[in-house]
Amino acid sequence: GAAYLMGGLRAEFYDTTFKRTSVANGNGGAVTIASDFDKMNVTDRSAAEFTRCTFEDFEADFYGQAAFSSISQLRLFDSHIAADPGMVLEAGTIFDFGTASDCQSGCGSGMYGTCEPIDSCFSCDIGECSSCPIGTYRSDSGAVSEDQCLPCPIGTFSGAEGAAQCSTCPIGSFVTLLANDAEDGLGTNLGGEACIACPAGRESIKEGSVLCHSCTAGTSSSEGQPCISCSTGTYAQASGSAQCYDCTSGKRAATTGSVECVTCDAGTASTDGASSCTACTAGTVSSGGASSCKACGEGEVTNAEQSVCLQCDPGTEADGGNCTSCAQGWYNSEQGQPCHACEVGKTSSITSALSCSPCPYSYTTTREGSSECDGCIEGYYRDPTVADETECLLCPDNAYCAGDS
């Protein structure tokens, strides 16, 4: 053998090739390490450490074709144990008695070596390292296989190869696999490969989320943002809404977080996105769910609820939103029409008259809209010598009376 350590001796070897080593009638073709049985304390044991060393063409008649360790500490770091050409290493190449050898690659965190197991040890290609795949990490050095790259714990991810540690996904995002459909907001518990923003209509309210919860009805969210209540005048009827929608004209949403809009009552109206319905002004009406109020026509007034227009009865007319009686000297014979002044020669002595009455023969009126016959027709006169004379007298012979009309 090339190295023989006993009685608590310790040695370190670097960048060395052990070639054509053999032991006849003994153990450990290249390396033999042994400790006394009465020295079981680790600090008293023999120890050998090999870094970037190569073992070739070795042979022993008994145990440990390459190395034999008895109650001692054998460490191989980034070292290679080569088989003969066309051969494979057999069991017993590294023989441990009472302890296990410590064999590691020379790869740093986030990496693993190109190694093959040999007994309780590993033979590694010196300087050959591969990155741990995305979704995994390796915080310690010396990994000998990809299996020693660990999946990222729940709520964490590694989005690139060779991660020494996984990152925590922040609020508003969730951990998922690259192959997953991100639109559903459902991620993965282990081996997270990406941290992406929650899709619109969903939210995550704590770090390390693996799923995004749907916004409740009456709320909405944009991508990566928390769910917020719909403002007045808007609504979200279903859960998972990406936006709140304006109430259409004729409806309203008076409170925040509305899940539906309320139809405006008759006598009111609203435009798109309204938080309240506006009462119709005097002389206008609306049915339920109206976008605007409609003015009543001439001769019409509204009912108390301002839901319909009504025509005024004969003998009345529309005035300031109310039906008022025609005054004396005026009349109206048709529904929904204005009052008209009585023509000269006719009167109405009452209110709400449907027609005017003609003056008696020889009598007339001095103007339109008169409530009494206060004049004489042509050919008749009133005696000027009689005070407050009201009687119309026939004009004397050979005289002309023009009348009062």
mmCIF file with all atom_site columns, N, CA and C in Angstrom, residues 103-167:
data_model
loop_
_atom_site.group_PDB
_atom_site.id
_atom_site.type_symbol
_atom_site.label_atom_id
_atom_site.label_alt_id
_atom_site.label_comp_id
_atom_site.label_asym_id
_atom_site.label_entity_id
_atom_site.label_seq_id
_atom_site.pdbx_PDB_ins_code
_atom_site.Cartn_x
_atom_site.Cartn_y
_atom_site.Cartn_z
_atom_site.occupancy
_atom_site.B_iso_or_equiv
_atom_site.pdbx_formal_charge
_atom_site.auth_seq_id
_atom_site.auth_comp_id
_atom_site.auth_asym_id
_atom_site.auth_atom_id
_atom_site.pdbx_PDB_model_num
ATOM 1   N N  . CYS A 1 103 ? -17.308 10.276 2.270   1.00 0.00 ? 103 CYS A N  1
ATOM 2   C CA . CYS A 1 103 ? -16.932 10.523 0.875   1.00 0.00 ? 103 CYS A CA 1
ATOM 3   C C  . CYS A 1 103 ? -17.853 11.591 0.290   1.00 0.00 ? 103 CYS A C  1
ATOM 4   N N  . GLN A 1 104 ? -17.277 12.654 -0.252  1.00 0.00 ? 104 GLN A N  1
ATOM 5   C CA . GLN A 1 104 ? -18.051 13.771 -0.799  1.00 0.00 ? 104 GLN A CA 1
ATOM 6   C C  . GLN A 1 104 ? -17.436 14.216 -2.119  1.00 0.00 ? 104 GLN A C  1
ATOM 7   N N  . SER A 1 105 ? -18.269 14.898 -2.909  1.00 0.00 ? 105 SER A N  1
ATOM 8   C CA . SER A 1 105 ? -17.747 15.521 -4.115  1.00 0.00 ? 105 SER A CA 1
ATOM 9   C C  . SER A 1 105 ? -17.089 16.848 -3.740  1.00 0.00 ? 105 SER A C  1
ATOM 10  N N  . GLY A 1 106 ? -16.463 17.465 -4.699  1.00 0.00 ? 106 GLY A N  1
ATOM 11  C CA . GLY A 1 106 ? -15.866 18.770 -4.446  1.00 0.00 ? 106 GLY A CA 1
ATOM 12  C C  . GLY A 1 106 ? -16.770 19.912 -4.855  1.00 0.00 ? 106 GLY A C  1
ATOM 13  N N  . CYS A 1 107 ? -18.042 19.624 -5.037  1.00 0.00 ? 107 CYS A N  1
ATOM 14  C CA . CYS A 1 107 ? -18.988 20.637 -5.523  1.00 0.00 ? 107 CYS A CA 1
ATOM 15  C C  . CYS A 1 107 ? -19.516 21.484 -4.370  1.00 0.00 ? 107 CYS A C  1
ATOM 16  N N  . GLY A 1 108 ? -19.752 22.754 -4.666  1.00 0.00 ? 108 GLY A N  1
ATOM 17  C CA . GLY A 1 108 ? -20.256 23.679 -3.653  1.00 0.00 ? 108 GLY A CA 1
ATOM 18  C C  . GLY A 1 108 ? -21.764 23.604 -3.523  1.00 0.00 ? 108 GLY A C  1
ATOM 19  N N  . SER A 1 109 ? -22.339 24.540 -2.728  1.00 0.00 ? 109 SER A N  1
ATOM 20  C CA . SER A 1 109 ? -23.783 24.553 -2.546  1.00 0.00 ? 109 SER A CA 1
ATOM 21  C C  . SER A 1 109 ? -24.481 24.761 -3.883  1.00 0.00 ? 109 SER A C  1
ATOM 22  N N  . GLY A 1 110 ? -25.663 24.112 -3.990  1.00 0.00 ? 110 GLY A N  1
ATOM 23  C CA . GLY A 1 110 ? -26.456 24.204 -5.214  1.00 0.00 ? 110 GLY A CA 1
ATOM 24  C C  . GLY A 1 110 ? -25.940 23.321 -6.336  1.00 0.00 ? 110 GLY A C  1
ATOM 25  N N  . MET A 1 111 ? -24.914 22.514 -6.055  1.00 0.00 ? 111 MET A N  1
ATOM 26  C CA . MET A 1 111 ? -24.314 21.668 -7.088  1.00 0.00 ? 111 MET A CA 1
ATOM 27  C C  . MET A 1 111 ? -24.225 20.228 -6.585  1.00 0.00 ? 111 MET A C  1
ATOM 28  N N  . TYR A 1 112 ? -23.986 19.302 -7.501  1.00 0.00 ? 112 TYR A N  1
ATOM 29  C CA . TYR A 1 112 ? -23.729 17.913 -7.128  1.00 0.00 ? 112 TYR A CA 1
ATOM 30  C C  . TYR A 1 112 ? -22.719 17.333 -8.110  1.00 0.00 ? 112 TYR A C  1
ATOM 31  N N  . GLY A 1 113 ? -21.966 16.329 -7.634  1.00 0.00 ? 113 GLY A N  1
ATOM 32  C CA . GLY A 1 113 ? -20.902 15.756 -8.445  1.00 0.00 ? 113 GLY A CA 1
ATOM 33  C C  . GLY A 1 113 ? -21.369 14.623 -9.338  1.00 0.00 ? 113 GLY A C  1
ATOM 34  N N  . THR A 1 114 ? -20.455 14.265 -10.252 1.00 0.00 ? 114 THR A N  1
ATOM 35  C CA . THR A 1 114 ? -20.671 13.092 -11.097 1.00 0.00 ? 114 THR A CA 1
ATOM 36  C C  . THR A 1 114 ? -19.970 11.936 -10.392 1.00 0.00 ? 114 THR A C  1
ATOM 37  N N  . CYS A 1 115 ? -20.732 11.210 -9.607  1.00 0.00 ? 115 CYS A N  1
ATOM 38  C CA . CYS A 1 115 ? -20.172 10.209 -8.706  1.00 0.00 ? 115 CYS A CA 1
ATOM 39  C C  . CYS A 1 115 ? -20.915 8.891  -8.852  1.00 0.00 ? 115 CYS A C  1
ATOM 40  N N  . GLU A 1 116 ? -20.214 7.798  -8.456  1.00 0.00 ? 116 GLU A N  1
ATOM 41  C CA . GLU A 1 116 ? -20.851 6.492  -8.401  1.00 0.00 ? 116 GLU A CA 1
ATOM 42  C C  . GLU A 1 116 ? -20.553 5.880  -7.048  1.00 0.00 ? 116 GLU A C  1
ATOM 43  N N  . PRO A 1 117 ? -21.531 5.170  -6.492  1.00 0.00 ? 117 PRO A N  1
ATOM 44  C CA . PRO A 1 117 ? -21.322 4.579  -5.170  1.00 0.00 ? 117 PRO A CA 1
ATOM 45  C C  . PRO A 1 117 ? -20.361 3.389  -5.229  1.00 0.00 ? 117 PRO A C  1
ATOM 46  N N  . ILE A 1 118 ? -19.502 3.316  -4.235  1.00 0.00 ? 118 ILE A N  1
ATOM 47  C CA . ILE A 1 118 ? -18.591 2.186  -4.062  1.00 0.00 ? 118 ILE A CA 1
ATOM 48  C C  . ILE A 1 118 ? -18.629 1.813  -2.587  1.00 0.00 ? 118 ILE A C  1
ATOM 49  N N  . ASP A 1 119 ? -19.252 0.676  -2.307  1.00 0.00 ? 119 ASP A N  1
ATOM 50  C CA . ASP A 1 119 ? -19.449 0.270  -0.920  1.00 0.00 ? 119 ASP A CA 1
ATOM 51  C C  . ASP A 1 119 ? -20.124 1.405  -0.161  1.00 0.00 ? 119 ASP A C  1
ATOM 52  N N  . SER A 1 120 ? -19.553 1.866  0.944   1.00 0.00 ? 120 SER A N  1
ATOM 53  C CA . SER A 1 120 ? -20.144 2.978  1.699   1.00 0.00 ? 120 SER A CA 1
ATOM 54  C C  . SER A 1 120 ? -19.552 4.320  1.279   1.00 0.00 ? 120 SER A C  1
ATOM 55  N N  . CYS A 1 121 ? -18.805 4.316  0.159   1.00 0.00 ? 121 CYS A N  1
ATOM 56  C CA . CYS A 1 121 ? -18.124 5.521  -0.291  1.00 0.00 ? 121 CYS A CA 1
ATOM 57  C C  . CYS A 1 121 ? -18.615 5.900  -1.685  1.00 0.00 ? 121 CYS A C  1
ATOM 58  N N  . PHE A 1 122 ? -18.030 6.954  -2.262  1.00 0.00 ? 122 PHE A N  1
ATOM 59  C CA . PHE A 1 122 ? -18.365 7.394  -3.613  1.00 0.00 ? 122 PHE A CA 1
ATOM 60  C C  . PHE A 1 122 ? -17.082 7.749  -4.357  1.00 0.00 ? 122 PHE A C  1
ATOM 61  N N  . SER A 1 123 ? -17.057 7.374  -5.629  1.00 0.00 ? 123 SER A N  1
ATOM 62  C CA . SER A 1 123 ? -15.971 7.779  -6.515  1.00 0.00 ? 123 SER A CA 1
ATOM 63  C C  . SER A 1 123 ? -16.497 8.884  -7.412  1.00 0.00 ? 123 SER A C  1
ATOM 64  N N  . CYS A 1 124 ? -15.849 10.028 -7.394  1.00 0.00 ? 124 CYS A N  1
ATOM 65  C CA . CYS A 1 124 ? -16.343 11.202 -8.130  1.00 0.00 ? 124 CYS A CA 1
ATOM 66  C C  . CYS A 1 124 ? -15.346 11.607 -9.208  1.00 0.00 ? 124 CYS A C  1
ATOM 67  N N  . ASP A 1 125 ? -15.904 12.064 -10.342 1.00 0.00 ? 125 ASP A N  1
ATOM 68  C CA . ASP A 1 125 ? -15.057 12.660 -11.366 1.00 0.00 ? 125 ASP A CA 1
ATOM 69  C C  . ASP A 1 125 ? -14.562 14.009 -10.847 1.00 0.00 ? 125 ASP A C  1
ATOM 70  N N  . ILE A 1 126 ? -13.270 14.153 -10.753 1.00 0.00 ? 126 ILE A N  1
ATOM 71  C CA . ILE A 1 126 ? -12.691 15.336 -10.120 1.00 0.00 ? 126 ILE A CA 1
ATOM 72  C C  . ILE A 1 126 ? -13.064 16.609 -10.893 1.00 0.00 ? 126 ILE A C  1
ATOM 73  N N  . GLY A 1 127 ? -13.627 17.563 -10.172 1.00 0.00 ? 127 GLY A N  1
ATOM 74  C CA . GLY A 1 127 ? -13.972 18.857 -10.764 1.00 0.00 ? 127 GLY A CA 1
ATOM 75  C C  . GLY A 1 127 ? -15.225 18.874 -11.611 1.00 0.00 ? 127 GLY A C  1
ATOM 76  N N  . GLU A 1 128 ? -15.914 17.737 -11.699 1.00 0.00 ? 128 GLU A N  1
ATOM 77  C CA . GLU A 1 128 ? -17.131 17.668 -12.501 1.00 0.00 ? 128 GLU A CA 1
ATOM 78  C C  . GLU A 1 128 ? -18.345 17.925 -11.605 1.00 0.00 ? 128 GLU A C  1
ATOM 79  N N  . CYS A 1 129 ? -19.057 19.030 -11.878 1.00 0.00 ? 129 CYS A N  1
ATOM 80  C CA . CYS A 1 129 ? -20.224 19.392 -11.061 1.00 0.00 ? 129 CYS A CA 1
ATOM 81  C C  . CYS A 1 129 ? -21.398 19.763 -11.961 1.00 0.00 ? 129 CYS A C  1
ATOM 82  N N  . SER A 1 130 ? -22.593 19.464 -11.485 1.00 0.00 ? 130 SER A N  1
ATOM 83  C CA . SER A 1 130 ? -23.827 19.838 -12.177 1.00 0.00 ? 130 SER A CA 1
ATOM 84  C C  . SER A 1 130 ? -24.700 20.651 -11.228 1.00 0.00 ? 130 SER A C  1
ATOM 85  N N  . SER A 1 131 ? -25.517 21.515 -11.810 1.00 0.00 ? 131 SER A N  1
ATOM 86  C CA . SER A 1 131 ? -26.395 22.358 -10.989 1.00 0.00 ? 131 SER A CA 1
ATOM 87  C C  . SER A 1 131 ? -27.632 21.590 -10.561 1.00 0.00 ? 131 SER A C  1
ATOM 88  N N  . CYS A 1 132 ? -28.052 21.839 -9.334  1.00 0.00 ? 132 CYS A N  1
ATOM 89  C CA . CYS A 1 132 ? -29.342 21.293 -8.897  1.00 0.00 ? 132 CYS A CA 1
ATOM 90  C C  . CYS A 1 132 ? -30.436 21.887 -9.785  1.00 0.00 ? 132 CYS A C  1
ATOM 91  N N  . PRO A 1 133 ? -31.430 21.076 -10.181 1.00 0.00 ? 133 PRO A N  1
ATOM 92  C CA . PRO A 1 133 ? -32.474 21.589 -11.079 1.00 0.00 ? 133 PRO A CA 1
ATOM 93  C C  . PRO A 1 133 ? -33.361 22.625 -10.386 1.00 0.00 ? 133 PRO A C  1
ATOM 94  N N  . ILE A 1 134 ? -34.086 23.393 -11.194 1.00 0.00 ? 134 ILE A N  1
ATOM 95  C CA . ILE A 1 134 ? -35.012 24.365 -10.612 1.00 0.00 ? 134 ILE A CA 1
ATOM 96  C C  . ILE A 1 134 ? -36.032 23.629 -9.756  1.00 0.00 ? 134 ILE A C  1
ATOM 97  N N  . GLY A 1 135 ? -36.501 24.306 -8.733  1.00 0.00 ? 135 GLY A N  1
ATOM 98  C CA . GLY A 1 135 ? -37.436 23.681 -7.800  1.00 0.00 ? 135 GLY A CA 1
ATOM 99  C C  . GLY A 1 135 ? -36.743 22.942 -6.672  1.00 0.00 ? 135 GLY A C  1
ATOM 100 N N  . THR A 1 136 ? -35.398 22.857 -6.728  1.00 0.00 ? 136 THR A N  1
ATOM 101 C CA . THR A 1 136 ? -34.634 22.192 -5.670  1.00 0.00 ? 136 THR A CA 1
ATOM 102 C C  . THR A 1 136 ? -33.522 23.113 -5.186  1.00 0.00 ? 136 THR A C  1
ATOM 103 N N  . TYR A 1 137 ? -32.870 22.694 -4.102  1.00 0.00 ? 137 TYR A N  1
ATOM 104 C CA . TYR A 1 137 ? -31.749 23.483 -3.560  1.00 0.00 ? 137 TYR A CA 1
ATOM 105 C C  . TYR A 1 137 ? -30.792 22.543 -2.840  1.00 0.00 ? 137 TYR A C  1
ATOM 106 N N  . ARG A 1 138 ? -29.616 23.022 -2.602  1.00 0.00 ? 138 ARG A N  1
ATOM 107 C CA . ARG A 1 138 ? -28.629 22.300 -1.801  1.00 0.00 ? 138 ARG A CA 1
ATOM 108 C C  . ARG A 1 138 ? -27.812 23.344 -1.064  1.00 0.00 ? 138 ARG A C  1
ATOM 109 N N  . SER A 1 139 ? -27.960 23.389 0.262   1.00 0.00 ? 139 SER A N  1
ATOM 110 C CA . SER A 1 139 ? -27.257 24.414 1.039   1.00 0.00 ? 139 SER A CA 1
ATOM 111 C C  . SER A 1 139 ? -25.839 23.969 1.403   1.00 0.00 ? 139 SER A C  1
ATOM 112 N N  . ASP A 1 140 ? -25.612 22.664 1.552   1.00 0.00 ? 140 ASP A N  1
ATOM 113 C CA . ASP A 1 140 ? -24.292 22.169 1.907   1.00 0.00 ? 140 ASP A CA 1
ATOM 114 C C  . ASP A 1 140 ? -23.501 21.806 0.660   1.00 0.00 ? 140 ASP A C  1
ATOM 115 N N  . SER A 1 141 ? -22.221 21.758 0.790   1.00 0.00 ? 141 SER A N  1
ATOM 116 C CA . SER A 1 141 ? -21.368 21.323 -0.305  1.00 0.00 ? 141 SER A CA 1
ATOM 117 C C  . SER A 1 141 ? -21.195 19.811 -0.251  1.00 0.00 ? 141 SER A C  1
ATOM 118 N N  . GLY A 1 142 ? -20.553 19.257 -1.295  1.00 0.00 ? 142 GLY A N  1
ATOM 119 C CA . GLY A 1 142 ? -20.175 17.845 -1.279  1.00 0.00 ? 142 GLY A CA 1
ATOM 120 C C  . GLY A 1 142 ? -21.211 16.870 -1.766  1.00 0.00 ? 142 GLY A C  1
ATOM 121 N N  . ALA A 1 143 ? -22.316 17.329 -2.374  1.00 0.00 ? 143 ALA A N  1
ATOM 122 C CA . ALA A 1 143 ? -23.351 16.398 -2.855  1.00 0.00 ? 143 ALA A CA 1
ATOM 123 C C  . ALA A 1 143 ? -22.771 15.475 -3.915  1.00 0.00 ? 143 ALA A C  1
ATOM 124 N N  . VAL A 1 144 ? -23.168 14.208 -3.854  1.00 0.00 ? 144 VAL A N  1
ATOM 125 C CA . VAL A 1 144 ? -22.632 13.219 -4.787  1.00 0.00 ? 144 VAL A CA 1
ATOM 126 C C  . VAL A 1 144 ? -23.652 12.779 -5.827  1.00 0.00 ? 144 VAL A C  1
ATOM 127 N N  . SER A 1 145 ? -24.899 13.244 -5.712  1.00 0.00 ? 145 SER A N  1
ATOM 128 C CA . SER A 1 145 ? -25.927 12.877 -6.697  1.00 0.00 ? 145 SER A CA 1
ATOM 129 C C  . SER A 1 145 ? -27.032 13.917 -6.678  1.00 0.00 ? 145 SER A C  1
ATOM 130 N N  . GLU A 1 146 ? -27.824 13.911 -7.748  1.00 0.00 ? 146 GLU A N  1
ATOM 131 C CA . GLU A 1 146 ? -28.952 14.831 -7.829  1.00 0.00 ? 146 GLU A CA 1
ATOM 132 C C  . GLU A 1 146 ? -29.964 14.582 -6.728  1.00 0.00 ? 146 GLU A C  1
ATOM 133 N N  . ASP A 1 147 ? -30.007 13.343 -6.233  1.00 0.00 ? 147 ASP A N  1
ATOM 134 C CA . ASP A 1 147 ? -30.952 13.017 -5.160  1.00 0.00 ? 147 ASP A CA 1
ATOM 135 C C  . ASP A 1 147 ? -30.696 13.831 -3.898  1.00 0.00 ? 147 ASP A C  1
ATOM 136 N N  . GLN A 1 148 ? -29.484 14.371 -3.759  1.00 0.00 ? 148 GLN A N  1
ATOM 137 C CA . GLN A 1 148 ? -29.177 15.175 -2.582  1.00 0.00 ? 148 GLN A CA 1
ATOM 138 C C  . GLN A 1 148 ? -29.566 16.644 -2.758  1.00 0.00 ? 148 GLN A C  1
ATOM 139 N N  . CYS A 1 149 ? -30.125 16.978 -3.919  1.00 0.00 ? 149 CYS A N  1
ATOM 140 C CA . CYS A 1 149 ? -30.766 18.286 -4.103  1.00 0.00 ? 149 CYS A CA 1
ATOM 141 C C  . CYS A 1 149 ? -32.186 18.162 -3.576  1.00 0.00 ? 149 CYS A C  1
ATOM 142 N N  . LEU A 1 150 ? -32.533 18.957 -2.617  1.00 0.00 ? 150 LEU A N  1
ATOM 143 C CA . LEU A 1 150 ? -33.814 18.818 -1.924  1.00 0.00 ? 150 LEU A CA 1
ATOM 144 C C  . LEU A 1 150 ? -34.885 19.684 -2.563  1.00 0.00 ? 150 LEU A C  1
ATOM 145 N N  . PRO A 1 151 ? -36.145 19.197 -2.617  1.00 0.00 ? 151 PRO A N  1
ATOM 146 C CA . PRO A 1 151 ? -37.225 20.040 -3.140  1.00 0.00 ? 151 PRO A CA 1
ATOM 147 C C  . PRO A 1 151 ? -37.469 21.233 -2.221  1.00 0.00 ? 151 PRO A C  1
ATOM 148 N N  . CYS A 1 152 ? -37.759 22.371 -2.815  1.00 0.00 ? 152 CYS A N  1
ATOM 149 C CA . CYS A 1 152 ? -38.035 23.560 -2.010  1.00 0.00 ? 152 CYS A CA 1
ATOM 150 C C  . CYS A 1 152 ? -39.220 23.299 -1.090  1.00 0.00 ? 152 CYS A C  1
ATOM 151 N N  . PRO A 1 153 ? -39.120 23.707 0.189   1.00 0.00 ? 153 PRO A N  1
ATOM 152 C CA . PRO A 1 153 ? -40.231 23.496 1.126   1.00 0.00 ? 153 PRO A CA 1
ATOM 153 C C  . PRO A 1 153 ? -41.465 24.303 0.711   1.00 0.00 ? 153 PRO A C  1
ATOM 154 N N  . ILE A 1 154 ? -42.565 23.993 1.338   1.00 0.00 ? 154 ILE A N  1
ATOM 155 C CA . ILE A 1 154 ? -43.828 24.656 1.032   1.00 0.00 ? 154 ILE A CA 1
ATOM 156 C C  . ILE A 1 154 ? -43.694 26.176 1.192   1.00 0.00 ? 154 ILE A C  1
ATOM 157 N N  . GLY A 1 155 ? -44.206 26.904 0.208   1.00 0.00 ? 155 GLY A N  1
ATOM 158 C CA . GLY A 1 155 ? -44.187 28.365 0.247   1.00 0.00 ? 155 GLY A CA 1
ATOM 159 C C  . GLY A 1 155 ? -42.924 28.986 -0.292  1.00 0.00 ? 155 GLY A C  1
ATOM 160 N N  . THR A 1 156 ? -41.959 28.150 -0.752  1.00 0.00 ? 156 THR A N  1
ATOM 161 C CA . THR A 1 156 ? -40.712 28.682 -1.292  1.00 0.00 ? 156 THR A CA 1
ATOM 162 C C  . THR A 1 156 ? -40.485 28.147 -2.698  1.00 0.00 ? 156 THR A C  1
ATOM 163 N N  . PHE A 1 157 ? -39.524 28.725 -3.411  1.00 0.00 ? 157 PHE A N  1
ATOM 164 C CA . PHE A 1 157 ? -39.262 28.325 -4.790  1.00 0.00 ? 157 PHE A CA 1
ATOM 165 C C  . PHE A 1 157 ? -37.815 28.622 -5.160  1.00 0.00 ? 157 PHE A C  1
ATOM 166 N N  . SER A 1 158 ? -37.347 27.933 -6.184  1.00 0.00 ? 158 SER A N  1
ATOM 167 C CA . SER A 1 158 ? -36.078 28.288 -6.824  1.00 0.00 ? 158 SER A CA 1
ATOM 168 C C  . SER A 1 158 ? -36.343 28.319 -8.318  1.00 0.00 ? 158 SER A C  1
ATOM 169 N N  . GLY A 1 159 ? -36.191 29.474 -8.884  1.00 0.00 ? 159 GLY A N  1
ATOM 170 C CA . GLY A 1 159 ? -36.525 29.662 -10.295 1.00 0.00 ? 159 GLY A CA 1
ATOM 171 C C  . GLY A 1 159 ? -35.361 29.474 -11.236 1.00 0.00 ? 159 GLY A C  1
ATOM 172 N N  . ALA A 1 160 ? -34.197 29.127 -10.692 1.00 0.00 ? 160 ALA A N  1
ATOM 173 C CA . ALA A 1 160 ? -33.023 28.918 -11.540 1.00 0.00 ? 160 ALA A CA 1
ATOM 174 C C  . ALA A 1 160 ? -32.262 27.706 -11.030 1.00 0.00 ? 160 ALA A C  1
ATOM 175 N N  . GLU A 1 161 ? -31.468 27.109 -11.900 1.00 0.00 ? 161 GLU A N  1
ATOM 176 C CA . GLU A 1 161 ? -30.652 25.974 -11.496 1.00 0.00 ? 161 GLU A CA 1
ATOM 177 C C  . GLU A 1 161 ? -29.552 26.428 -10.534 1.00 0.00 ? 161 GLU A C  1
ATOM 178 N N  . GLY A 1 162 ? -29.100 25.472 -9.717  1.00 0.00 ? 162 GLY A N  1
ATOM 179 C CA . GLY A 1 162 ? -27.971 25.746 -8.844  1.00 0.00 ? 162 GLY A CA 1
ATOM 180 C C  . GLY A 1 162 ? -28.296 26.573 -7.621  1.00 0.00 ? 162 GLY A C  1
ATOM 181 N N  . ALA A 1 163 ? -29.496 26.442 -7.091  1.00 0.00 ? 163 ALA A N  1
ATOM 182 C CA . ALA A 1 163 ? -29.878 27.247 -5.926  1.00 0.00 ? 163 ALA A CA 1
ATOM 183 C C  . ALA A 1 163 ? -29.286 26.668 -4.648  1.00 0.00 ? 163 ALA A C  1
ATOM 184 N N  . ALA A 1 164 ? -28.695 27.550 -3.834  1.00 0.00 ? 164 ALA A N  1
ATOM 185 C CA . ALA A 1 164 ? -28.193 27.142 -2.520  1.00 0.00 ? 164 ALA A CA 1
ATOM 186 C C  . ALA A 1 164 ? -29.299 27.219 -1.475  1.00 0.00 ? 164 ALA A C  1
ATOM 187 N N  . GLN A 1 165 ? -30.309 28.000 -1.753  1.00 0.00 ? 165 GLN A N  1
ATOM 188 C CA . GLN A 1 165 ? -31.471 28.089 -0.880  1.00 0.00 ? 165 GLN A CA 1
ATOM 189 C C  . GLN A 1 165 ? -32.671 28.522 -1.706  1.00 0.00 ? 165 GLN A C  1
ATOM 190 N N  . CYS A 1 166 ? -33.856 28.313 -1.159  1.00 0.00 ? 166 CYS A N  1
ATOM 191 C CA . CYS A 1 166 ? -35.090 28.681 -1.852  1.00 0.00 ? 166 CYS A CA 1
ATOM 192 C C  . CYS A 1 166 ? -35.595 30.013 -1.312  1.00 0.00 ? 166 CYS A C  1
ATOM 193 N N  . SER A 1 167 ? -36.285 30.751 -2.142  1.00 0.00 ? 167 SER A N  1
ATOM 194 C CA . SER A 1 167 ? -36.812 32.074 -1.781  1.00 0.00 ? 167 SER A CA 1
ATOM 195 C C  . SER A 1 167 ? -38.273 31.970 -1.379  1.00 0.00 ? 167 SER A C  1
#
